[in-house]
XYZ file of C-alpha atoms in Angstrom:
151
model
C -15.614 4.596 5.591
C -16.756 4.600 9.199
C -20.423 4.037 8.401
C -19.887 1.260 5.856
C -20.709 3.541 2.958
C -17.939 2.248 0.717
C -20.093 2.032 -2.402
C -21.382 5.559 -1.796
C -17.825 6.807 -1.372
C -16.863 5.111 -4.626
C -19.833 6.599 -6.467
C -19.174 10.115 -5.130
C -15.468 10.002 -5.931
C -16.306 8.877 -9.462
C -18.645 11.855 -9.822
C -15.983 14.177 -8.428
C -13.598 13.083 -11.145
C -16.053 14.169 -13.804
C -16.752 17.644 -12.399
C -14.785 20.485 -13.975
C -13.023 22.353 -11.184
C -10.501 25.094 -10.827
C -7.475 23.623 -9.106
C -5.472 26.841 -9.029
C -6.341 27.851 -5.439
C -5.913 24.335 -4.082
C -2.642 23.915 -5.965
C -1.311 27.250 -4.710
C -2.152 26.354 -1.091
C -0.539 22.921 -1.241
C 2.575 24.246 -2.969
C 2.982 27.062 -0.439
C 3.085 24.449 2.300
C 6.198 22.887 0.719
C 9.651 24.403 0.986
C 12.181 22.633 -1.232
C 12.093 22.305 -5.033
C 11.444 18.535 -5.180
C 8.549 18.793 -2.742
C 7.140 21.767 -4.635
C 7.146 19.957 -7.964
C 5.705 16.819 -6.340
C 2.925 18.891 -4.750
C 2.068 20.404 -8.130
C 1.985 16.989 -9.774
C -0.176 15.524 -7.016
C -2.587 18.465 -7.028
C -3.250 17.828 -10.710
C -3.926 14.122 -10.059
C -5.693 14.293 -6.708
C -9.206 13.483 -7.955
C -7.961 10.439 -9.855
C -6.002 9.378 -6.766
C -9.042 9.603 -4.499
C -11.207 7.705 -6.980
C -8.591 4.970 -7.418
C -8.110 4.793 -3.653
C -11.825 4.103 -3.199
C -11.579 1.448 -5.935
C -8.739 -0.251 -4.068
C -10.803 -0.228 -0.878
C -13.565 -1.981 -2.869
C -10.973 -4.518 -4.121
C -11.309 -3.335 -7.732
C -7.560 -3.388 -8.312
C -7.478 -3.659 -12.108
C -9.835 -0.735 -12.516
C -7.797 1.352 -10.053
C -4.536 0.667 -11.886
C -6.200 1.552 -15.177
C -7.371 4.915 -13.789
C -3.818 5.735 -12.657
C -1.863 4.333 -15.627
C -0.351 7.719 -16.595
C 0.576 8.803 -13.075
C 3.194 11.525 -12.709
C 3.512 12.092 -8.943
C 5.218 9.579 -6.665
C 2.171 9.099 -4.451
C -0.162 8.385 -7.361
C 2.410 6.201 -9.123
C 2.812 4.122 -5.969
C -0.940 3.502 -5.791
C -0.871 2.529 -9.476
C 1.930 -0.004 -8.903
C 0.406 -1.300 -5.681
C -2.989 -1.784 -7.346
C -1.283 -3.722 -10.164
C 0.545 -5.831 -7.587
C -2.653 -6.565 -5.653
C -4.539 -7.377 -8.876
C -1.900 -9.940 -9.798
C -1.869 -11.472 -6.336
C -5.673 -11.662 -6.329
C -5.614 -13.366 -9.729
C -3.097 -15.934 -8.465
C -5.199 -16.605 -5.350
C -8.406 -16.923 -7.376
C -6.770 -19.371 -9.781
C -5.322 -21.418 -6.912
C -8.794 -21.858 -5.450
C -10.185 -23.122 -8.775
C -10.170 -26.967 -8.647
C -10.509 -27.231 -12.435
C -7.444 -25.103 -13.059
C -7.295 -21.875 -14.990
C -8.383 -22.461 -18.552
C -6.583 -20.195 -20.997
C -4.485 -18.502 -18.325
C -0.769 -18.850 -17.958
C 0.418 -21.349 -15.397
C 3.201 -18.914 -14.514
C 2.128 -17.421 -11.204
C 4.830 -14.774 -11.136
C 4.336 -13.193 -14.568
C 2.642 -10.154 -13.018
C 5.577 -9.718 -10.647
C 8.152 -9.798 -13.438
C 6.098 -7.329 -15.480
C 5.812 -4.926 -12.551
C 9.504 -5.349 -11.712
C 10.545 -4.416 -15.244
C 8.215 -1.399 -15.141
C 9.757 -0.244 -11.852
C 13.258 -0.717 -13.293
C 12.347 1.483 -16.259
C 10.900 4.112 -13.938
C 14.043 3.999 -11.812
C 16.111 4.864 -14.893
C 13.972 7.967 -15.457
C 13.613 9.199 -11.876
C 14.463 8.311 -8.304
C 11.999 5.947 -6.614
C 10.593 7.132 -3.295
C 10.587 4.992 -0.143
C 7.184 3.416 -0.788
C 8.129 2.379 -4.319
C 11.420 0.984 -3.038
C 9.483 -1.051 -0.475
C 7.232 -2.470 -3.198
C 10.329 -3.142 -5.309
C 11.778 -5.138 -2.402
C 8.546 -7.078 -1.850
C 8.516 -8.066 -5.515
C 12.177 -9.120 -5.416
C 11.500 -11.181 -2.300
C 8.495 -12.900 -3.902
C 10.614 -13.658 -6.973
C 13.314 -14.956 -4.583
C 16.007 -12.531 -5.685
C 16.670 -11.414 -2.154
């Protein structure tokens, strides 16, 4: 946020998620803005998940990646699913960086630094079998392959 009110933004978005709201008008407006069938169905899916997306987005900005991925774990729309995958990716990378900075080593944690990447890669492969990945998910897919040195 422009005025460094990140915690306030997080708190307000969390409250927004808990408020019961009628999404019918907002959904109708966003769907009317779309023309083709795929965009229309994506707009409907996103409209139903928008509050969770905004809350998770504020969590990512606060570097609470695990919590953000947990909030979005059942994502249906491409935009929300990307944020879910990206938050999982960032959580794994943060964990690797935190463990690398620990001079005593990570007690009880796997020495395999790419386990989170392989897990996310297999999840993306399963998703790809069910539906087409959008450009952002394909980018993340490529980043993971590059980090695992497949490409």
